[in-house]
mmCIF file of C-alpha atoms and ligand atoms in Angstrom:
data_model
loop_
_atom_site.group_PDB
_atom_site.id
_atom_site.type_symbol
_atom_site.label_atom_id
_atom_site.label_comp_id
_atom_site.label_asym_id
_atom_site.label_seq_id
_atom_site.Cartn_x
_atom_site.Cartn_y
_atom_site.Cartn_z
ATOM 1 C CA MET A 1 -32.844 -37.332 14.466
ATOM 2 C CA SER A 2 -30.563 -37.957 17.376
ATOM 3 C CA PHE A 3 -27.887 -40.578 17.149
ATOM 4 C CA PHE A 4 -27.535 -40.679 20.928
ATOM 5 C CA GLU A 5 -29.406 -41.641 24.060
ATOM 6 C CA THR A 6 -28.004 -40.054 27.228
ATOM 7 C CA HIS A 7 -28.354 -41.952 30.512
ATOM 8 C CA ASP A 8 -25.780 -40.045 32.591
ATOM 9 C CA PRO A 9 -24.539 -36.441 32.216
ATOM 10 C CA ARG A 10 -20.952 -37.707 31.916
ATOM 11 C CA PHE A 11 -21.804 -39.068 28.450
ATOM 12 C CA ALA A 12 -21.887 -35.569 26.940
ATOM 13 C CA ALA A 13 -18.113 -35.269 27.156
ATOM 14 C CA TYR A 14 -17.577 -38.400 25.097
ATOM 15 C CA VAL A 15 -19.653 -37.670 22.011
ATOM 16 C CA MET A 16 -19.916 -34.826 19.561
ATOM 17 C CA LYS A 17 -23.506 -33.945 18.963
ATOM 18 C CA ASN A 18 -22.905 -32.950 15.373
ATOM 19 C CA ALA A 19 -21.087 -36.147 14.373
ATOM 20 C CA PRO A 20 -23.407 -38.612 12.622
ATOM 21 C CA VAL A 21 -23.623 -42.394 12.657
ATOM 22 C CA LYS A 22 -22.600 -43.015 9.068
ATOM 23 C CA GLN A 23 -23.064 -46.172 7.016
ATOM 24 C CA LEU A 24 -19.807 -46.884 5.184
ATOM 25 C CA ALA A 25 -20.812 -50.028 3.303
ATOM 26 C CA THR A 26 -23.633 -52.556 3.246
ATOM 27 C CA GLY A 27 -24.847 -55.746 1.574
ATOM 28 C CA PHE A 28 -23.028 -58.229 3.797
ATOM 29 C CA ASP A 29 -24.604 -61.095 5.771
ATOM 30 C CA TRP A 30 -23.087 -60.929 9.267
ATOM 31 C CA VAL A 31 -20.087 -58.695 9.814
ATOM 32 C CA GLU A 32 -17.821 -58.969 12.853
ATOM 33 C CA GLY A 33 -14.214 -58.708 14.015
ATOM 34 C CA PRO A 34 -13.178 -55.142 13.084
ATOM 35 C CA VAL A 35 -9.481 -54.280 13.511
ATOM 36 C CA TRP A 36 -7.803 -51.005 12.558
ATOM 37 C CA PHE A 37 -4.469 -50.844 10.741
ATOM 38 C CA GLY A 38 -3.253 -47.291 11.229
ATOM 39 C CA ASP A 39 -0.066 -47.997 9.279
ATOM 40 C CA ALA A 40 -2.081 -49.006 6.223
ATOM 41 C CA ALA A 41 -4.949 -46.573 6.993
ATOM 42 C CA CYS A 42 -7.536 -49.297 6.624
ATOM 43 C CA LEU A 43 -9.939 -51.436 8.612
ATOM 44 C CA LEU A 44 -10.213 -55.200 8.284
ATOM 45 C CA PHE A 45 -13.426 -56.975 9.250
ATOM 46 C CA SER A 46 -15.083 -60.354 8.764
ATOM 47 C CA ASP A 47 -18.153 -61.190 6.706
ATOM 48 C CA ILE A 48 -18.440 -64.559 8.398
ATOM 49 C CA PRO A 49 -21.163 -66.418 6.446
ATOM 50 C CA ASN A 50 -19.512 -65.377 3.182
ATOM 51 C CA ASN A 51 -16.179 -66.753 4.366
ATOM 52 C CA ARG A 52 -14.144 -63.632 3.750
ATOM 53 C CA ILE A 53 -12.172 -60.881 5.447
ATOM 54 C CA LEU A 54 -12.854 -57.495 3.888
ATOM 55 C CA ARG A 55 -10.849 -54.273 3.898
ATOM 56 C CA PHE A 56 -12.368 -50.818 4.198
ATOM 57 C CA THR A 57 -10.080 -48.025 3.049
ATOM 58 C CA PRO A 58 -11.371 -44.484 3.620
ATOM 59 C CA GLY A 59 -11.757 -42.842 0.239
ATOM 60 C CA ALA A 60 -11.397 -46.102 -1.646
ATOM 61 C CA GLY A 61 -14.148 -48.299 -0.216
ATOM 62 C CA ILE A 62 -14.352 -52.063 0.165
ATOM 63 C CA SER A 63 -11.961 -54.661 -1.185
ATOM 64 C CA THR A 64 -11.254 -58.293 -0.334
ATOM 65 C CA TYR A 65 -8.398 -58.934 2.069
ATOM 66 C CA ARG A 66 -8.669 -62.730 2.320
ATOM 67 C CA ALA A 67 -11.089 -65.251 0.826
ATOM 68 C CA PRO A 68 -11.673 -67.914 1.843
ATOM 69 C CA SER A 69 -11.009 -66.806 5.414
ATOM 70 C CA ASN A 70 -11.772 -70.122 7.152
ATOM 71 C CA TYR A 71 -14.901 -68.350 8.411
ATOM 72 C CA ALA A 72 -12.790 -65.926 10.455
ATOM 73 C CA ASN A 73 -14.562 -63.975 13.190
ATOM 74 C CA GLY A 74 -12.717 -61.735 15.709
ATOM 75 C CA HIS A 75 -9.400 -60.026 15.107
ATOM 76 C CA THR A 76 -6.783 -57.975 16.863
ATOM 77 C CA ARG A 77 -3.119 -57.095 16.390
ATOM 78 C CA ASP A 78 -0.310 -58.257 18.612
ATOM 79 C CA ARG A 79 2.386 -55.995 20.079
ATOM 80 C CA GLN A 80 4.384 -56.383 16.874
ATOM 81 C CA GLY A 81 1.394 -55.284 14.796
ATOM 82 C CA ARG A 82 0.687 -58.697 13.346
ATOM 83 C CA LEU A 83 -2.872 -59.765 12.619
ATOM 84 C CA LEU A 84 -4.409 -62.329 14.960
ATOM 85 C CA SER A 85 -7.525 -64.098 13.695
ATOM 86 C CA CYS A 86 -10.138 -66.366 15.252
ATOM 87 C CA GLU A 87 -11.184 -68.931 12.662
ATOM 88 C CA HIS A 88 -14.416 -70.905 13.009
ATOM 89 C CA GLY A 89 -13.847 -73.183 10.018
ATOM 90 C CA THR A 90 -10.466 -74.475 11.135
ATOM 91 C CA ARG A 91 -11.292 -74.074 14.843
ATOM 92 C CA ARG A 92 -8.105 -72.200 15.591
ATOM 93 C CA VAL A 93 -6.425 -68.885 16.333
ATOM 94 C CA THR A 94 -3.797 -67.809 13.837
ATOM 95 C CA ARG A 95 -1.210 -65.097 13.359
ATOM 96 C CA THR A 96 -0.470 -63.645 9.949
ATOM 97 C CA GLU A 97 3.259 -63.015 9.801
ATOM 98 C CA LEU A 98 4.737 -59.949 8.140
ATOM 99 C CA ASP A 99 5.622 -62.061 5.080
ATOM 100 C CA GLY A 100 2.037 -63.330 4.801
ATOM 101 C CA THR A 101 2.564 -66.846 6.111
ATOM 102 C CA ILE A 102 0.133 -68.183 8.706
ATOM 103 C CA THR A 103 1.222 -69.441 12.129
ATOM 104 C CA VAL A 104 -1.181 -71.465 14.271
ATOM 105 C CA ILE A 105 -1.373 -70.027 17.797
ATOM 106 C CA ALA A 106 -3.849 -72.558 19.218
ATOM 107 C CA ASP A 107 -6.097 -75.217 17.724
ATOM 108 C CA GLY A 108 -6.798 -77.575 20.630
ATOM 109 C CA TYR A 109 -6.665 -78.206 24.326
ATOM 110 C CA ASN A 110 -6.039 -81.447 26.202
ATOM 111 C CA GLY A 111 -5.860 -83.292 22.887
ATOM 112 C CA LYS A 112 -9.278 -82.087 21.690
ATOM 113 C CA PRO A 113 -10.134 -79.524 18.999
ATOM 114 C CA LEU A 114 -11.272 -76.074 20.070
ATOM 115 C CA ASN A 115 -14.915 -75.184 19.393
ATOM 116 C CA SER A 116 -14.822 -72.031 17.255
ATOM 117 C CA PRO A 117 -12.625 -69.208 18.590
ATOM 118 C CA ASN A 118 -14.646 -66.010 18.565
ATOM 119 C CA ASP A 119 -12.638 -63.019 19.771
ATOM 120 C CA VAL A 120 -9.101 -62.267 20.889
ATOM 121 C CA ALA A 121 -7.136 -59.700 22.905
ATOM 122 C CA VAL A 122 -3.436 -59.284 23.635
ATOM 123 C CA LYS A 123 -1.890 -58.224 26.920
ATOM 124 C CA SER A 124 1.291 -56.166 27.155
ATOM 125 C CA ASP A 125 3.268 -59.223 28.291
ATOM 126 C CA GLY A 126 2.561 -60.743 24.876
ATOM 127 C CA SER A 127 0.022 -63.280 26.106
ATOM 128 C CA ILE A 128 -2.926 -63.902 23.778
ATOM 129 C CA TRP A 129 -6.369 -64.341 25.328
ATOM 130 C CA PHE A 130 -9.291 -65.714 23.346
ATOM 131 C CA THR A 131 -12.853 -66.936 23.803
ATOM 132 C CA ASP A 132 -14.071 -70.272 22.453
ATOM 133 C CA PRO A 133 -17.885 -70.523 22.342
ATOM 134 C CA HIS A 134 -19.616 -73.085 20.167
ATOM 135 C CA TYR A 135 -21.421 -70.811 17.705
ATOM 136 C CA GLY A 136 -19.269 -71.722 14.718
ATOM 137 C CA ILE A 137 -19.838 -75.473 15.004
ATOM 138 C CA MET A 138 -23.550 -75.525 15.900
ATOM 139 C CA THR A 139 -24.711 -74.973 12.311
ATOM 140 C CA ASN A 140 -23.202 -74.690 8.855
ATOM 141 C CA TYR A 141 -23.946 -70.955 8.647
ATOM 142 C CA GLU A 142 -20.727 -69.551 10.113
ATOM 143 C CA GLY A 143 -18.492 -72.585 9.812
ATOM 144 C CA PHE A 144 -18.940 -76.340 9.739
ATOM 145 C CA GLN A 145 -21.436 -78.153 11.953
ATOM 146 C CA SER A 146 -19.400 -80.469 14.167
ATOM 147 C CA PRO A 147 -19.574 -82.186 17.563
ATOM 148 C CA GLN A 148 -18.533 -80.029 20.501
ATOM 149 C CA GLU A 149 -15.683 -81.667 22.430
ATOM 150 C CA LEU A 150 -14.663 -78.924 24.882
ATOM 151 C CA PRO A 151 -16.569 -76.590 27.201
ATOM 152 C CA CYS A 152 -16.865 -72.972 26.111
ATOM 153 C CA ASN A 153 -13.786 -71.576 27.840
ATOM 154 C CA VAL A 154 -11.529 -68.537 27.783
ATOM 155 C CA TYR A 155 -7.921 -69.429 27.042
ATOM 156 C CA ARG A 156 -4.599 -67.707 27.493
ATOM 157 C CA VAL A 157 -1.640 -68.497 25.265
ATOM 158 C CA ASP A 158 1.675 -67.530 26.773
ATOM 159 C CA PRO A 159 4.560 -66.251 24.641
ATOM 160 C CA ASP A 160 6.170 -69.706 24.944
ATOM 161 C CA GLY A 161 3.096 -71.182 23.209
ATOM 162 C CA SER A 162 1.560 -72.951 26.201
ATOM 163 C CA VAL A 163 -2.231 -72.857 26.293
ATOM 164 C CA GLU A 164 -4.260 -72.712 29.496
ATOM 165 C CA ALA A 165 -8.019 -72.605 30.092
ATOM 166 C CA VAL A 166 -8.207 -69.635 32.470
ATOM 167 C CA LEU A 167 -11.997 -69.139 32.669
ATOM 168 C CA THR A 168 -14.186 -72.202 32.663
ATOM 169 C CA ASP A 169 -17.537 -71.085 34.103
ATOM 170 C CA PHE A 170 -19.142 -69.341 31.112
ATOM 171 C CA ASN A 171 -22.100 -70.389 28.999
ATOM 172 C CA CYS A 172 -20.551 -68.790 25.916
ATOM 173 C CA PRO A 173 -17.746 -66.276 26.395
ATOM 174 C CA ASN A 174 -17.629 -63.861 23.485
ATOM 175 C CA GLY A 175 -16.007 -60.398 23.490
ATOM 176 C CA LEU A 176 -13.081 -59.562 25.765
ATOM 177 C CA ALA A 177 -11.064 -56.460 26.584
ATOM 178 C CA PHE A 178 -8.460 -55.316 29.095
ATOM 179 C CA SER A 179 -8.829 -52.068 31.022
ATOM 180 C CA PRO A 180 -6.169 -49.498 30.067
ATOM 181 C CA ASP A 181 -4.006 -50.383 33.092
ATOM 182 C CA GLU A 182 -4.666 -54.095 32.506
ATOM 183 C CA SER A 183 -5.868 -54.582 36.063
ATOM 184 C CA THR A 184 -9.285 -55.723 34.841
ATOM 185 C CA LEU A 185 -10.338 -58.168 32.164
ATOM 186 C CA TYR A 186 -13.883 -57.787 30.835
ATOM 187 C CA VAL A 187 -15.520 -60.799 29.195
ATOM 188 C CA SER A 188 -19.036 -60.911 27.785
ATOM 189 C CA ASP A 189 -21.231 -63.993 28.027
ATOM 190 C CA THR A 190 -23.729 -64.216 25.186
ATOM 191 C CA GLY A 191 -25.260 -67.555 26.193
ATOM 192 C CA ARG A 192 -25.559 -70.913 24.504
ATOM 193 C CA MET A 193 -27.173 -70.973 21.108
ATOM 194 C CA PHE A 194 -30.912 -71.692 21.392
ATOM 195 C CA HIS A 195 -30.881 -71.344 25.218
ATOM 196 C CA PRO A 196 -32.276 -68.447 27.295
ATOM 197 C CA ASP A 197 -29.049 -67.998 29.266
ATOM 198 C CA PRO A 198 -28.261 -64.736 31.046
ATOM 199 C CA GLN A 199 -26.315 -62.310 28.858
ATOM 200 C CA HIS A 200 -23.968 -59.901 30.530
ATOM 201 C CA ILE A 201 -20.408 -58.651 30.884
ATOM 202 C CA ARG A 202 -18.275 -59.892 33.759
ATOM 203 C CA ALA A 203 -15.198 -58.206 35.254
ATOM 204 C CA PHE A 204 -12.141 -60.092 36.514
ATOM 205 C CA SER A 205 -9.207 -58.753 38.460
ATOM 206 C CA ILE A 206 -5.920 -59.840 36.940
ATOM 207 C CA ALA A 207 -3.653 -58.032 39.347
ATOM 208 C CA SER A 208 -1.992 -61.343 40.173
ATOM 209 C CA GLY A 209 -1.685 -62.320 36.507
ATOM 210 C CA ARG A 210 -4.591 -64.757 36.753
ATOM 211 C CA PRO A 211 -8.238 -63.748 36.589
ATOM 212 C CA THR A 212 -10.079 -63.697 39.895
ATOM 213 C CA GLY A 213 -13.521 -62.469 40.863
ATOM 214 C CA GLY A 214 -15.810 -62.346 37.864
ATOM 215 C CA ALA A 215 -18.854 -60.530 39.204
ATOM 216 C CA VAL A 216 -21.436 -59.320 36.706
ATOM 217 C CA PHE A 217 -20.250 -55.861 35.641
ATOM 218 C CA HIS A 218 -23.059 -54.810 33.327
ATOM 219 C CA LYS A 219 -26.043 -56.223 31.483
ATOM 220 C CA VAL A 220 -27.002 -54.608 28.208
ATOM 221 C CA ASP A 221 -30.741 -54.012 28.159
ATOM 222 C CA LYS A 222 -31.212 -54.912 24.501
ATOM 223 C CA GLY A 223 -29.631 -57.797 22.644
ATOM 224 C CA CYS A 224 -26.271 -58.940 23.905
ATOM 225 C CA ALA A 225 -22.760 -57.661 24.510
ATOM 226 C CA ASP A 226 -20.894 -59.347 21.684
ATOM 227 C CA GLY A 227 -17.791 -57.225 21.084
ATOM 228 C CA ILE A 228 -16.341 -54.811 23.677
ATOM 229 C CA ARG A 229 -13.524 -52.227 23.725
ATOM 230 C CA CYS A 230 -12.149 -49.759 26.298
ATOM 231 C CA ASP A 231 -11.287 -46.105 25.838
ATOM 232 C CA THR A 232 -8.373 -44.380 27.553
ATOM 233 C CA ASP A 233 -10.569 -43.292 30.487
ATOM 234 C CA GLY A 234 -11.452 -46.905 31.183
ATOM 235 C CA ASN A 235 -15.006 -46.677 29.902
ATOM 236 C CA LEU A 236 -16.165 -49.868 28.278
ATOM 237 C CA TRP A 237 -17.944 -49.585 24.934
ATOM 238 C CA SER A 238 -20.140 -52.557 24.123
ATOM 239 C CA SER A 239 -22.176 -53.762 21.211
ATOM 240 C CA ALA A 240 -25.890 -54.172 21.892
ATOM 241 C CA GLY A 241 -29.119 -54.896 20.093
ATOM 242 C CA ASP A 242 -29.946 -51.231 19.598
ATOM 243 C CA GLY A 243 -26.472 -49.846 19.083
ATOM 244 C CA VAL A 244 -23.362 -49.270 21.170
ATOM 245 C CA GLN A 245 -23.459 -48.745 24.932
ATOM 246 C CA CYS A 246 -20.881 -46.680 26.840
ATOM 247 C CA ILE A 247 -20.350 -48.013 30.356
ATOM 248 C CA ALA A 248 -18.334 -46.273 33.085
ATOM 249 C CA PRO A 249 -15.683 -48.237 35.022
ATOM 250 C CA ASP A 250 -18.195 -48.509 37.892
ATOM 251 C CA GLY A 251 -20.670 -50.292 35.601
ATOM 252 C CA THR A 252 -23.041 -47.345 35.099
ATOM 253 C CA LEU A 253 -24.589 -46.982 31.652
ATOM 254 C CA LEU A 254 -23.564 -43.502 30.471
ATOM 255 C CA GLY A 255 -25.270 -43.487 27.113
ATOM 256 C CA LYS A 256 -25.917 -45.184 23.820
ATOM 257 C CA ILE A 257 -25.070 -44.633 20.201
ATOM 258 C CA LEU A 258 -28.135 -45.719 18.262
ATOM 259 C CA VAL A 259 -27.475 -47.855 15.196
ATOM 260 C CA PRO A 260 -30.231 -49.040 12.846
ATOM 261 C CA GLU A 261 -28.993 -52.670 12.777
ATOM 262 C CA THR A 262 -27.967 -55.106 15.516
ATOM 263 C CA VAL A 263 -24.347 -54.395 16.395
ATOM 264 C CA SER A 264 -21.899 -57.295 16.640
ATOM 265 C CA ASN A 265 -18.595 -55.611 17.377
ATOM 266 C CA ILE A 266 -16.660 -52.348 17.471
ATOM 267 C CA CYS A 267 -13.133 -50.984 17.380
ATOM 268 C CA PHE A 268 -11.448 -47.618 17.620
ATOM 269 C CA GLY A 269 -9.435 -46.345 14.694
ATOM 270 C CA GLY A 270 -8.812 -43.390 12.470
ATOM 271 C CA ARG A 271 -6.166 -40.686 12.669
ATOM 272 C CA ALA A 272 -6.517 -40.146 16.431
ATOM 273 C CA LYS A 273 -8.136 -43.450 17.436
ATOM 274 C CA HIS A 274 -11.233 -41.324 17.935
ATOM 275 C CA GLN A 275 -13.329 -42.988 15.299
ATOM 276 C CA LEU A 276 -15.500 -45.908 16.330
ATOM 277 C CA PHE A 277 -15.986 -48.519 13.614
ATOM 278 C CA ILE A 278 -19.135 -50.546 14.106
ATOM 279 C CA THR A 279 -19.923 -53.880 12.475
ATOM 280 C CA ALA A 280 -23.692 -54.349 12.503
ATOM 281 C CA THR A 281 -25.431 -57.278 10.795
ATOM 282 C CA THR A 282 -25.294 -56.363 7.062
ATOM 283 C CA SER A 283 -23.384 -53.086 7.285
ATOM 284 C CA LEU A 284 -20.278 -51.267 8.454
ATOM 285 C CA TYR A 285 -20.872 -47.966 10.255
ATOM 286 C CA THR A 286 -18.687 -45.336 11.854
ATOM 287 C CA ILE A 287 -19.006 -42.388 14.203
ATOM 288 C CA THR A 288 -16.385 -39.909 15.345
ATOM 289 C CA LEU A 289 -16.186 -39.580 19.139
ATOM 290 C CA ASN A 290 -14.612 -37.079 21.491
ATOM 291 C CA ARG A 291 -12.755 -40.025 22.942
ATOM 292 C CA THR A 292 -9.683 -42.138 22.217
ATOM 293 C CA GLY A 293 -9.525 -45.905 22.102
ATOM 294 C CA ALA A 294 -7.221 -47.671 24.530
ATOM 295 C CA GLN A 295 -6.367 -50.558 22.297
ATOM 296 C CA ARG A 296 -2.825 -50.976 21.128
ATOM 297 C CA PRO A 297 -1.034 -50.755 18.752
HETATM 298 MG MG1 LIG B 301 -18.042 -62.060 18.915
#
């Protein structure tokens, strides 16, 4: 069987035809938020409904990193390598310090609690950008059902701790990623729960430091673009209902990696940041690419 679907000849340079989509572990309920720790040679990811962060170590398998996890969802690392976590249950973004203590980065705006932070990215100036859709408070499945008090915004937290709502015209912002030169911010909109909202990825110019523009960059043709990551060429890799889509900087679909379960999120990792880790419904998958992830560290 083929693990790929080619839509543009450029895609051939990015994949290795003899590298399989491999299931690393299964039996979870809804996995999300993968983040690679090269220094520890392991991947952390969330099993949200089961309220835990798991660790995959090549050669050693799955172990528990943190439980309960406050229904953590998306993760990344800051420029100092510290873990940043979006927590549905406590409606906040946190940083795990090197000694293991937890620092709250943001838990409210204008005196009101956040909804349920979903995914997070860090810019080279140290600012922390995160999305705040309402998925984690709509039901008790991935958090605690609670009234929504704020719109579903994208926020930026500056190094001095100040929080600003920088994007306020989304139905439900979800994944986000900076282009390698940080001139563009990509944000996916996965729509309000139980509503037939449009689902697409938008692109914002942040040349001036603040996002402007926001035209629709790409619409995945199956499912939705939940988690997104860039490679060093500026291609955007996106989760989708039938796998992972590779999208050129001009918005053209180059090709797909086909995955047997609905994909929620992805991240690059491994020895050369050439391995794509894929969280997909009940399982963790991986595939080795002929491509390097742009995420840092
Ligand atoms: Mg997400």
